[in-house]
PDB file of C-alpha atoms and ligand atoms in Angstrom:
ATOM      1  CA  MET N1005     -25.838-147.607-111.089  1.00 84.00           C
ATOM      2  CA  ARG N1006     -25.413-145.020-108.360  1.00 98.00           C
ATOM      3  CA  LYS N1007     -28.554-143.008-107.561  1.00 98.00           C
ATOM      4  CA  PRO N1008     -27.748-139.292-107.552  1.00 98.00           C
ATOM      5  CA  ILE N1009     -28.202-137.427-104.293  1.00 98.00           C
ATOM      6  CA  ILE N1010     -28.732-133.686-103.983  1.00 98.00           C
ATOM      7  CA  ALA N1011     -28.556-132.309-100.448  1.00 99.00           C
ATOM      8  CA  GLY N1012     -29.176-128.799 -99.198  1.00 98.00           C
ATOM      9  CA  ASN N1013     -26.935-127.548 -96.421  1.00 98.00           C
ATOM     10  CA  TRP N1014     -28.900-124.757 -94.808  1.00 98.00           C
ATOM     11  CA  LYS N1015     -26.009-123.879 -92.479  1.00 98.00           C
ATOM     12  CA  MET N1016     -27.167-121.491 -89.687  1.00 98.00           C
ATOM     13  CA  ASN N1017     -30.224-120.276 -91.575  1.00 98.00           C
ATOM     14  CA  ASN N1018     -33.987-120.666 -91.096  1.00 98.00           C
ATOM     15  CA  THR N1019     -36.058-120.613 -87.936  1.00 98.00           C
ATOM     16  CA  VAL N1020     -38.882-123.123 -87.524  1.00 98.00           C
ATOM     17  CA  LYS N1021     -41.236-120.618 -89.159  1.00 98.00           C
ATOM     18  CA  ASP N1022     -38.856-120.167 -92.111  1.00 98.00           C
ATOM     19  CA  THR N1023     -38.535-123.947 -92.359  1.00 98.00           C
ATOM     20  CA  GLU N1024     -42.296-124.326 -92.675  1.00 98.00           C
ATOM     21  CA  ALA N1025     -42.452-121.774 -95.485  1.00 98.00           C
ATOM     22  CA  LEU N1026     -39.447-123.128 -97.398  1.00 98.00           C
ATOM     23  CA  LEU N1027     -40.390-126.812 -97.219  1.00 98.00           C
ATOM     24  CA  THR N1028     -44.023-126.134 -98.089  1.00 98.00           C
ATOM     25  CA  GLU N1029     -42.882-124.279-101.203  1.00 98.00           C
ATOM     26  CA  LEU N1030     -40.246-126.888-102.053  1.00 98.00           C
ATOM     27  CA  GLN N1031     -42.323-130.069-101.848  1.00 98.00           C
ATOM     28  CA  PRO N1032     -44.386-129.734-105.040  1.00 98.00           C
ATOM     29  CA  LEU N1033     -41.351-128.509-106.972  1.00 98.00           C
ATOM     30  CA  VAL N1034     -39.244-131.621-106.270  1.00 98.00           C
ATOM     31  CA  LYS N1035     -41.900-134.330-106.047  1.00 98.00           C
ATOM     32  CA  ASP N1036     -40.851-135.969-109.331  1.00 98.00           C
ATOM     33  CA  ALA N1037     -37.106-135.858-108.664  1.00 98.00           C
ATOM     34  CA  LYS N1038     -35.079-138.768-110.013  1.00 97.00           C
ATOM     35  CA  CYS N1039     -32.452-138.298-107.299  1.00 98.00           C
ATOM     36  CA  ASP N1040     -32.473-138.604-103.525  1.00 98.00           C
ATOM     37  CA  VAL N1041     -33.422-135.207-102.068  1.00 98.00           C
ATOM     38  CA  VAL N1042     -32.120-134.211 -98.643  1.00 99.00           C
ATOM     39  CA  VAL N1043     -32.253-131.039 -96.567  1.00 99.00           C
ATOM     40  CA  CYS N1044     -29.678-130.725 -93.778  1.00 99.00           C
ATOM     41  CA  VAL N1045     -31.198-128.263 -91.367  1.00 99.00           C
ATOM     42  CA  PRO N1046     -30.264-126.663 -88.029  1.00 98.00           C
ATOM     43  CA  PHE N1047     -30.904-128.925 -85.025  1.00 98.00           C
ATOM     44  CA  THR N1048     -33.884-126.860 -83.844  1.00 98.00           C
ATOM     45  CA  ASP N1049     -35.653-127.320 -87.199  1.00 98.00           C
ATOM     46  CA  ILE N1050     -35.293-131.099 -87.450  1.00 99.00           C
ATOM     47  CA  VAL N1051     -38.495-132.216 -85.706  1.00 98.00           C
ATOM     48  CA  ARG N1052     -40.701-129.809 -87.668  1.00 98.00           C
ATOM     49  CA  ALA N1053     -38.921-130.567 -90.947  1.00 98.00           C
ATOM     50  CA  VAL N1054     -39.449-134.301 -90.417  1.00 98.00           C
ATOM     51  CA  GLU N1055     -43.146-133.742 -89.672  1.00 98.00           C
ATOM     52  CA  LEU N1056     -43.540-131.630 -92.797  1.00 98.00           C
ATOM     53  CA  CYS N1057     -41.647-134.058 -95.055  1.00 98.00           C
ATOM     54  CA  LYS N1058     -43.486-137.187 -93.898  1.00 98.00           C
ATOM     55  CA  GLY N1059     -44.986-138.872 -96.947  1.00 98.00           C
ATOM     56  CA  THR N1060     -42.882-136.811 -99.368  1.00 98.00           C
ATOM     57  CA  ASN N1061     -39.619-137.643-101.145  1.00 98.00           C
ATOM     58  CA  ILE N1062     -37.606-135.143 -99.064  1.00 98.00           C
ATOM     59  CA  HIS N1063     -35.260-136.607 -96.451  1.00 98.00           C
ATOM     60  CA  VAL N1064     -34.024-134.644 -93.472  1.00 99.00           C
ATOM     61  CA  GLY N1065     -30.500-134.449 -92.122  1.00 99.00           C
ATOM     62  CA  ALA N1066     -28.484-132.629 -89.464  1.00 99.00           C
ATOM     63  CA  GLN N1067     -25.219-130.740 -89.802  1.00 98.00           C
ATOM     64  CA  ASN N1068     -23.121-132.467 -87.130  1.00 98.00           C
ATOM     65  CA  VAL N1069     -23.239-135.160 -84.450  1.00 98.00           C
ATOM     66  CA  ALA N1070     -21.354-135.729 -81.196  1.00 98.00           C
ATOM     67  CA  TRP N1071     -18.866-138.604 -81.026  1.00 98.00           C
ATOM     68  CA  ALA N1072     -20.014-139.663 -77.548  1.00 98.00           C
ATOM     69  CA  ASP N1073     -23.297-141.358 -76.675  1.00 98.00           C
ATOM     70  CA  LYS N1074     -24.210-138.897 -73.899  1.00 98.00           C
ATOM     71  CA  GLY N1075     -22.804-136.982 -70.967  1.00 98.00           C
ATOM     72  CA  ALA N1076     -20.773-133.880 -70.172  1.00 98.00           C
ATOM     73  CA  PHE N1077     -20.366-132.416 -73.669  1.00 98.00           C
ATOM     74  CA  THR N1078     -22.038-129.016 -73.398  1.00 98.00           C
ATOM     75  CA  GLY N1079     -23.411-127.773 -76.692  1.00 97.00           C
ATOM     76  CA  GLU N1080     -23.215-131.120 -78.489  1.00 98.00           C
ATOM     77  CA  ILE N1081     -26.107-133.176 -79.910  1.00 98.00           C
ATOM     78  CA  SER N1082     -25.975-136.974 -79.765  1.00 98.00           C
ATOM     79  CA  ALA N1083     -26.757-139.482 -82.485  1.00 98.00           C
ATOM     80  CA  ALA N1084     -29.641-140.880 -80.412  1.00 98.00           C
ATOM     81  CA  MET N1085     -31.137-137.386 -80.197  1.00 98.00           C
ATOM     82  CA  LEU N1086     -30.917-136.990 -83.980  1.00 98.00           C
ATOM     83  CA  VAL N1087     -32.377-140.428 -84.668  1.00 98.00           C
ATOM     84  CA  GLU N1088     -35.289-139.835 -82.288  1.00 98.00           C
ATOM     85  CA  ALA N1089     -35.910-136.436 -83.899  1.00 98.00           C
ATOM     86  CA  GLY N1090     -36.183-138.254 -87.228  1.00 98.00           C
ATOM     87  CA  ALA N1091     -32.955-137.194 -88.949  1.00 98.00           C
ATOM     88  CA  GLU N1092     -31.619-139.701 -91.499  1.00 98.00           C
ATOM     89  CA  TYR N1093     -28.467-137.971 -92.736  1.00 99.00           C
ATOM     90  CA  VAL N1094     -25.731-135.946 -91.086  1.00 99.00           C
ATOM     91  CA  VAL N1095     -23.151-133.614 -92.637  1.00 98.00           C
ATOM     92  CA  LEU N1096     -19.697-134.207 -91.149  1.00 98.00           C
ATOM     93  CA  GLY N1097     -16.362-132.424 -91.478  1.00 98.00           C
ATOM     94  CA  HIS N1098     -17.731-129.403 -93.316  1.00 98.00           C
ATOM     95  CA  SER N1099     -14.922-126.914 -93.982  1.00 98.00           C
ATOM     96  CA  GLU N1100     -16.702-124.323 -91.840  1.00 97.00           C
ATOM     97  CA  ARG N1101     -16.546-126.770 -88.914  1.00 98.00           C
ATOM     98  CA  ARG N1102     -12.868-127.420 -89.649  1.00 97.00           C
ATOM     99  CA  GLN N1103     -12.084-123.705 -90.007  1.00 96.00           C
ATOM    100  CA  TYR N1104     -14.110-122.138 -87.187  1.00 97.00           C
ATOM    101  CA  PHE N1105     -14.694-124.935 -84.687  1.00 97.00           C
ATOM    102  CA  GLY N1106     -11.423-126.862 -84.625  1.00 97.00           C
ATOM    103  CA  GLU N1107     -12.737-129.988 -86.351  1.00 97.00           C
ATOM    104  CA  THR N1108      -9.859-132.298 -87.332  1.00 98.00           C
ATOM    105  CA  ASP N1109      -9.611-135.535 -89.311  1.00 98.00           C
ATOM    106  CA  GLU N1110      -9.545-137.335 -85.961  1.00 98.00           C
ATOM    107  CA  THR N1111     -12.738-135.730 -84.633  1.00 98.00           C
ATOM    108  CA  VAL N1112     -14.411-136.203 -88.019  1.00 98.00           C
ATOM    109  CA  ASN N1113     -13.539-139.914 -87.841  1.00 98.00           C
ATOM    110  CA  LYS N1114     -14.979-140.202 -84.324  1.00 98.00           C
ATOM    111  CA  ARG N1115     -18.195-138.486 -85.406  1.00 98.00           C
ATOM    112  CA  LEU N1116     -18.385-140.599 -88.576  1.00 98.00           C
ATOM    113  CA  THR N1117     -18.073-143.908 -86.736  1.00 98.00           C
ATOM    114  CA  GLN N1118     -20.615-142.736 -84.165  1.00 98.00           C
ATOM    115  CA  ALA N1119     -23.066-141.778 -86.927  1.00 98.00           C
ATOM    116  CA  ILE N1120     -22.653-145.171 -88.624  1.00 98.00           C
ATOM    117  CA  ARG N1121     -23.049-147.072 -85.332  1.00 98.00           C
ATOM    118  CA  ASN N1122     -26.379-145.303 -84.822  1.00 98.00           C
ATOM    119  CA  GLY N1123     -27.735-145.758 -88.334  1.00 98.00           C
ATOM    120  CA  LEU N1124     -27.303-142.166 -89.504  1.00 98.00           C
ATOM    121  CA  LYS N1125     -26.090-141.738 -93.077  1.00 98.00           C
ATOM    122  CA  PRO N1126     -23.020-139.513 -93.130  1.00 98.00           C
ATOM    123  CA  ILE N1127     -22.314-136.879 -95.768  1.00 99.00           C
ATOM    124  CA  LEU N1128     -18.558-136.542 -95.300  1.00 98.00           C
ATOM    125  CA  CYS N1129     -17.030-133.286 -96.564  1.00 98.00           C
ATOM    126  CA  VAL N1130     -13.466-133.143 -97.844  1.00 98.00           C
ATOM    127  CA  GLY N1131     -11.664-130.516 -99.900  1.00 98.00           C
ATOM    128  CA  GLU N1132      -8.602-128.375-100.312  1.00 97.00           C
ATOM    129  CA  THR N1133      -8.024-124.663 -99.730  1.00 96.00           C
ATOM    130  CA  LEU N1134      -6.999-122.312-102.512  1.00 93.00           C
ATOM    131  CA  ALA N1135      -3.378-122.246-101.261  1.00 94.00           C
ATOM    132  CA  GLU N1136      -3.311-126.052-101.264  1.00 96.00           C
ATOM    133  CA  ARG N1137      -4.678-126.224-104.820  1.00 94.00           C
ATOM    134  CA  GLU N1138      -2.242-123.600-106.052  1.00 93.00           C
ATOM    135  CA  GLY N1139       0.594-125.433-104.292  1.00 96.00           C
ATOM    136  CA  ASN N1140      -0.331-128.680-106.093  1.00 97.00           C
ATOM    137  CA  LYS N1141      -1.245-130.257-102.774  1.00 98.00           C
ATOM    138  CA  THR N1142      -4.870-131.147-103.550  1.00 98.00           C
ATOM    139  CA  GLU N1143      -4.351-134.901-103.909  1.00 98.00           C
ATOM    140  CA  GLY N1144      -2.158-135.159-100.808  1.00 98.00           C
ATOM    141  CA  VAL N1145      -4.676-133.197 -98.722  1.00 98.00           C
ATOM    142  CA  LEU N1146      -7.545-135.401 -99.894  1.00 98.00           C
ATOM    143  CA  GLN N1147      -5.557-138.596 -99.225  1.00 98.00           C
ATOM    144  CA  VAL N1148      -4.956-137.513 -95.613  1.00 98.00           C
ATOM    145  CA  GLN N1149      -8.581-136.409 -95.081  1.00 98.00           C
ATOM    146  CA  LEU N1150      -9.985-139.650 -96.524  1.00 98.00           C
ATOM    147  CA  ALA N1151      -7.593-141.995 -94.698  1.00 98.00           C
ATOM    148  CA  GLY N1152      -8.301-140.107 -91.456  1.00 98.00           C
ATOM    149  CA  ALA N1153     -12.076-140.057 -91.830  1.00 98.00           C
ATOM    150  CA  PHE N1154     -12.408-143.739 -92.820  1.00 98.00           C
ATOM    151  CA  LYS N1155     -10.055-145.122 -90.136  1.00 98.00           C
ATOM    152  CA  ASP N1156     -11.644-148.268 -88.638  1.00 96.00           C
ATOM    153  CA  VAL N1157     -14.652-148.064 -91.000  1.00 98.00           C
ATOM    154  CA  GLU N1158     -15.405-151.363 -92.764  1.00 98.00           C
ATOM    155  CA  ALA N1159     -15.939-151.537 -96.539  1.00 98.00           C
ATOM    156  CA  LYS N1160     -19.643-152.354 -96.214  1.00 97.00           C
ATOM    157  CA  GLN N1161     -20.182-149.295 -94.031  1.00 98.00           C
ATOM    158  CA  ALA N1162     -18.001-147.085 -96.209  1.00 98.00           C
ATOM    159  CA  ALA N1163     -20.074-147.869 -99.292  1.00 97.00           C
ATOM    160  CA  ASP N1164     -23.078-146.179 -97.630  1.00 97.00           C
ATOM    161  CA  VAL N1165     -21.224-142.986 -96.768  1.00 98.00           C
ATOM    162  CA  VAL N1166     -21.818-140.067 -99.131  1.00 98.00           C
ATOM    163  CA  ILE N1167     -18.649-138.059 -99.789  1.00 99.00           C
ATOM    164  CA  ALA N1168     -18.982-134.374-100.636  1.00 98.00           C
ATOM    165  CA  TYR N1169     -15.949-132.994-102.449  1.00 98.00           C
ATOM    166  CA  GLU N1170     -16.009-129.321-101.570  1.00 98.00           C
ATOM    167  CA  PRO N1171     -13.048-127.227-102.653  1.00 97.00           C
ATOM    168  CA  VAL N1172     -12.917-124.657 -99.844  1.00 95.00           C
ATOM    169  CA  TRP N1173     -12.227-121.858-102.327  1.00 93.00           C
ATOM    170  CA  ALA N1174     -15.550-122.542-104.049  1.00 94.00           C
ATOM    171  CA  ILE N1175     -17.797-122.542-100.969  1.00 92.00           C
ATOM    172  CA  GLY N1176     -20.010-119.492-100.713  1.00 88.00           C
ATOM    173  CA  THR N1177     -17.692-117.561-103.026  1.00 90.00           C
ATOM    174  CA  GLY N1178     -19.583-117.832-106.297  1.00 87.00           C
ATOM    175  CA  LYS N1179     -16.464-119.523-107.738  1.00 85.00           C
ATOM    176  CA  THR N1180     -17.314-123.008-108.967  1.00 85.00           C
ATOM    177  CA  ALA N1181     -14.737-125.600-109.870  1.00 89.00           C
ATOM    178  CA  THR N1182     -15.043-126.225-113.599  1.00 94.00           C
ATOM    179  CA  SER N1183     -16.833-129.456-114.371  1.00 96.00           C
ATOM    180  CA  ALA N1184     -13.495-130.840-115.604  1.00 97.00           C
ATOM    181  CA  GLN N1185     -11.730-129.895-112.340  1.00 96.00           C
ATOM    182  CA  ALA N1186     -14.560-131.347-110.255  1.00 97.00           C
ATOM    183  CA  GLU N1187     -14.676-134.561-112.310  1.00 98.00           C
ATOM    184  CA  GLU N1188     -10.915-135.038-112.184  1.00 98.00           C
ATOM    185  CA  THR N1189     -10.762-134.570-108.419  1.00 98.00           C
ATOM    186  CA  ILE N1190     -13.829-136.696-107.714  1.00 98.00           C
ATOM    187  CA  ALA N1191     -12.416-139.472-109.904  1.00 98.00           C
ATOM    188  CA  PHE N1192      -9.236-139.197-107.817  1.00 98.00           C
ATOM    189  CA  ILE N1193     -11.292-139.534-104.604  1.00 98.00           C
ATOM    190  CA  ARG N1194     -12.942-142.647-106.050  1.00 98.00           C
ATOM    191  CA  SER N1195      -9.534-144.129-106.854  1.00 98.00           C
ATOM    192  CA  GLU N1196      -8.438-143.435-103.273  1.00 98.00           C
ATOM    193  CA  ILE N1197     -11.506-145.276-101.965  1.00 98.00           C
ATOM    194  CA  ALA N1198     -10.505-148.208-104.183  1.00 98.00           C
ATOM    195  CA  LYS N1199      -7.046-148.118-102.569  1.00 98.00           C
ATOM    196  CA  LEU N1200      -8.426-147.838 -99.027  1.00 98.00           C
ATOM    197  CA  TYR N1201     -11.012-150.574 -99.701  1.00 98.00           C
ATOM    198  CA  ASP N1202     -11.620-152.204-103.081  1.00 98.00           C
ATOM    199  CA  ARG N1203     -13.060-151.494-106.530  1.00 98.00           C
ATOM    200  CA  GLN N1204     -16.566-152.599-105.558  1.00 98.00           C
ATOM    201  CA  THR N1205     -16.731-150.111-102.680  1.00 98.00           C
ATOM    202  CA  ALA N1206     -15.328-147.354-104.903  1.00 98.00           C
ATOM    203  CA  ASP N1207     -17.933-148.080-107.567  1.00 98.00           C
ATOM    204  CA  ALA N1208     -20.757-148.050-105.021  1.00 98.00           C
ATOM    205  CA  ILE N1209     -19.899-144.951-103.016  1.00 98.00           C
ATOM    206  CA  ARG N1210     -21.685-141.741-103.989  1.00 98.00           C
ATOM    207  CA  ILE N1211     -19.547-138.628-104.349  1.00 98.00           C
ATOM    208  CA  GLN N1212     -21.090-135.176-104.544  1.00 98.00           C
ATOM    209  CA  TYR N1213     -19.630-131.908-105.691  1.00 98.00           C
ATOM    210  CA  GLY N1214     -20.168-128.869-103.458  1.00 97.00           C
ATOM    211  CA  GLY N1215     -19.131-125.269-103.907  1.00 96.00           C
ATOM    212  CA  SER N1216     -21.396-122.605-105.412  1.00 94.00           C
ATOM    213  CA  MET N1217     -23.428-125.219-107.279  1.00 96.00           C
ATOM    214  CA  ASN N1218     -26.593-123.556-108.576  1.00 97.00           C
ATOM    215  CA  PRO N1219     -29.275-123.810-111.282  1.00 97.00           C
ATOM    216  CA  SER N1220     -26.934-122.548-113.985  1.00 97.00           C
ATOM    217  CA  ASN N1221     -24.081-125.021-113.471  1.00 96.00           C
ATOM    218  CA  ALA N1222     -25.848-128.082-112.004  1.00 97.00           C
ATOM    219  CA  SER N1223     -26.615-129.920-115.228  1.00 97.00           C
ATOM    220  CA  GLU N1224     -23.055-129.667-116.537  1.00 97.00           C
ATOM    221  CA  LEU N1225     -21.603-130.857-113.233  1.00 97.00           C
ATOM    222  CA  MET N1226     -24.154-133.667-112.973  1.00 98.00           C
ATOM    223  CA  ALA N1227     -23.300-134.858-116.492  1.00 98.00           C
ATOM    224  CA  GLN N1228     -19.810-135.867-115.351  1.00 98.00           C
ATOM    225  CA  PRO N1229     -19.483-139.632-114.926  1.00 98.00           C
ATOM    226  CA  ASP N1230     -18.042-139.596-111.391  1.00 98.00           C
ATOM    227  CA  ILE N1231     -20.222-136.810-109.968  1.00 98.00           C
ATOM    228  CA  ASP N1232     -23.180-138.380-108.195  1.00 98.00           C
ATOM    229  CA  GLY N1233     -24.815-135.308-106.757  1.00 98.00           C
ATOM    230  CA  GLY N1234     -24.328-132.013-105.030  1.00 98.00           C
ATOM    231  CA  LEU N1235     -24.125-130.463-101.588  1.00 98.00           C
ATOM    232  CA  ILE N1236     -25.787-127.104-101.992  1.00 98.00           C
ATOM    233  CA  GLY N1237     -25.381-124.198 -99.588  1.00 98.00           C
ATOM    234  CA  GLY N1238     -26.637-120.786-100.714  1.00 97.00           C
ATOM    235  CA  ALA N1239     -28.838-122.085-103.519  1.00 98.00           C
ATOM    236  CA  SER N1240     -30.679-124.429-101.124  1.00 98.00           C
ATOM    237  CA  LEU N1241     -32.209-121.479 -99.261  1.00 98.00           C
ATOM    238  CA  LYS N1242     -34.546-120.570-102.109  1.00 98.00           C
ATOM    239  CA  ALA N1243     -37.082-123.257-103.019  1.00 98.00           C
ATOM    240  CA  ALA N1244     -37.102-122.416-106.735  1.00 98.00           C
ATOM    241  CA  ASP N1245     -33.299-122.497-107.023  1.00 98.00           C
ATOM    242  CA  PHE N1246     -32.874-125.690-105.018  1.00 98.00           C
ATOM    243  CA  ALA N1247     -35.639-127.348-107.041  1.00 98.00           C
ATOM    244  CA  LYS N1248     -33.869-126.447-110.283  1.00 98.00           C
ATOM    245  CA  VAL N1249     -30.695-128.099-109.022  1.00 98.00           C
ATOM    246  CA  VAL N1250     -32.642-131.156-107.857  1.00 98.00           C
ATOM    247  CA  ASN N1251     -34.342-131.412-111.256  1.00 98.00           C
ATOM    248  CA  PHE N1252     -31.033-130.957-113.087  1.00 96.00           C
TER     249      PHE N1252
HETATM  250  C1  LIG P 329     -21.773-125.827 -98.583  1.00 84.59           C
HETATM  251  O1  LIG P 329     -22.036-125.150 -97.606  1.00 84.59           O
HETATM  252  O2  LIG P 329     -21.581-127.033 -98.427  1.00 84.59           O
HETATM  253  C2  LIG P 329     -21.709-125.180 -99.893  1.00 84.59           C
HETATM  254  C3  LIG P 329     -21.325-125.879-100.926  1.00 84.59           C
HETATM  255  O3  LIG P 329     -22.066-123.855 -99.951  1.00 84.59           O
HETATM  256  P1  LIG P 329     -22.347-122.988-101.291  1.00 84.59           P
HETATM  257  O4  LIG P 329     -23.201-123.825-102.183  1.00 84.59           O
HETATM  258  O5  LIG P 329     -23.030-121.761-100.789  1.00 84.59           O
HETATM  259  O6  LIG P 329     -21.009-122.712-101.905  1.00 84.59           O
END
């Protein structure tokens, strides 16, 4: 009985003006969605996005959060700042953060616990590189990422985290995992959550697929029993495409 959740990850795209145009076009197209609809926008767009989405079924999220409450952390944005701006969700541990900005399982864990403490709903990204998949290391990599991210997180809190399984080789490449590959790996992630916590938590937690998900492959991916949604990069930048994914 998990409610599907489709989230757009705008990455470093869209000024405030672009945000106004995109969300105004998107709202009527997704108003009857059966899933939770989220847009994770750049920090500078959050306040305007929240204003525009008030009274609609679109929820707004950020793309990272600092692990400290406040202080000498130049360039970081705190959980309190996000909450006051109206953000509900926050993407954490995205592979682009891990690859370009030195994010590790330890820093992801610190950000995750900080998000939870402040009432933000984390969308935790995990996934293997192409070399890791080809070297049969996918399960080991995911085990380490999950154990690291959920360190010191209680079962009740974990059940409210959304996990995004994003094979790094499928992000922004146009290569999608087949629905069978995505289902198999997401079912493995769910079994790991059962090991880290219990069956009830594993059954409750929502796990998305992410990696070149688009209007043409969304319905097949969403038909898989363990896939509870999608984290959508490129296809979330066009209202019509994102709406088609949302209305899978
Ligand atoms: C992402 O950025 O999380 C993502 C899945 O990107 P894309 O859909 O463009 O592959």
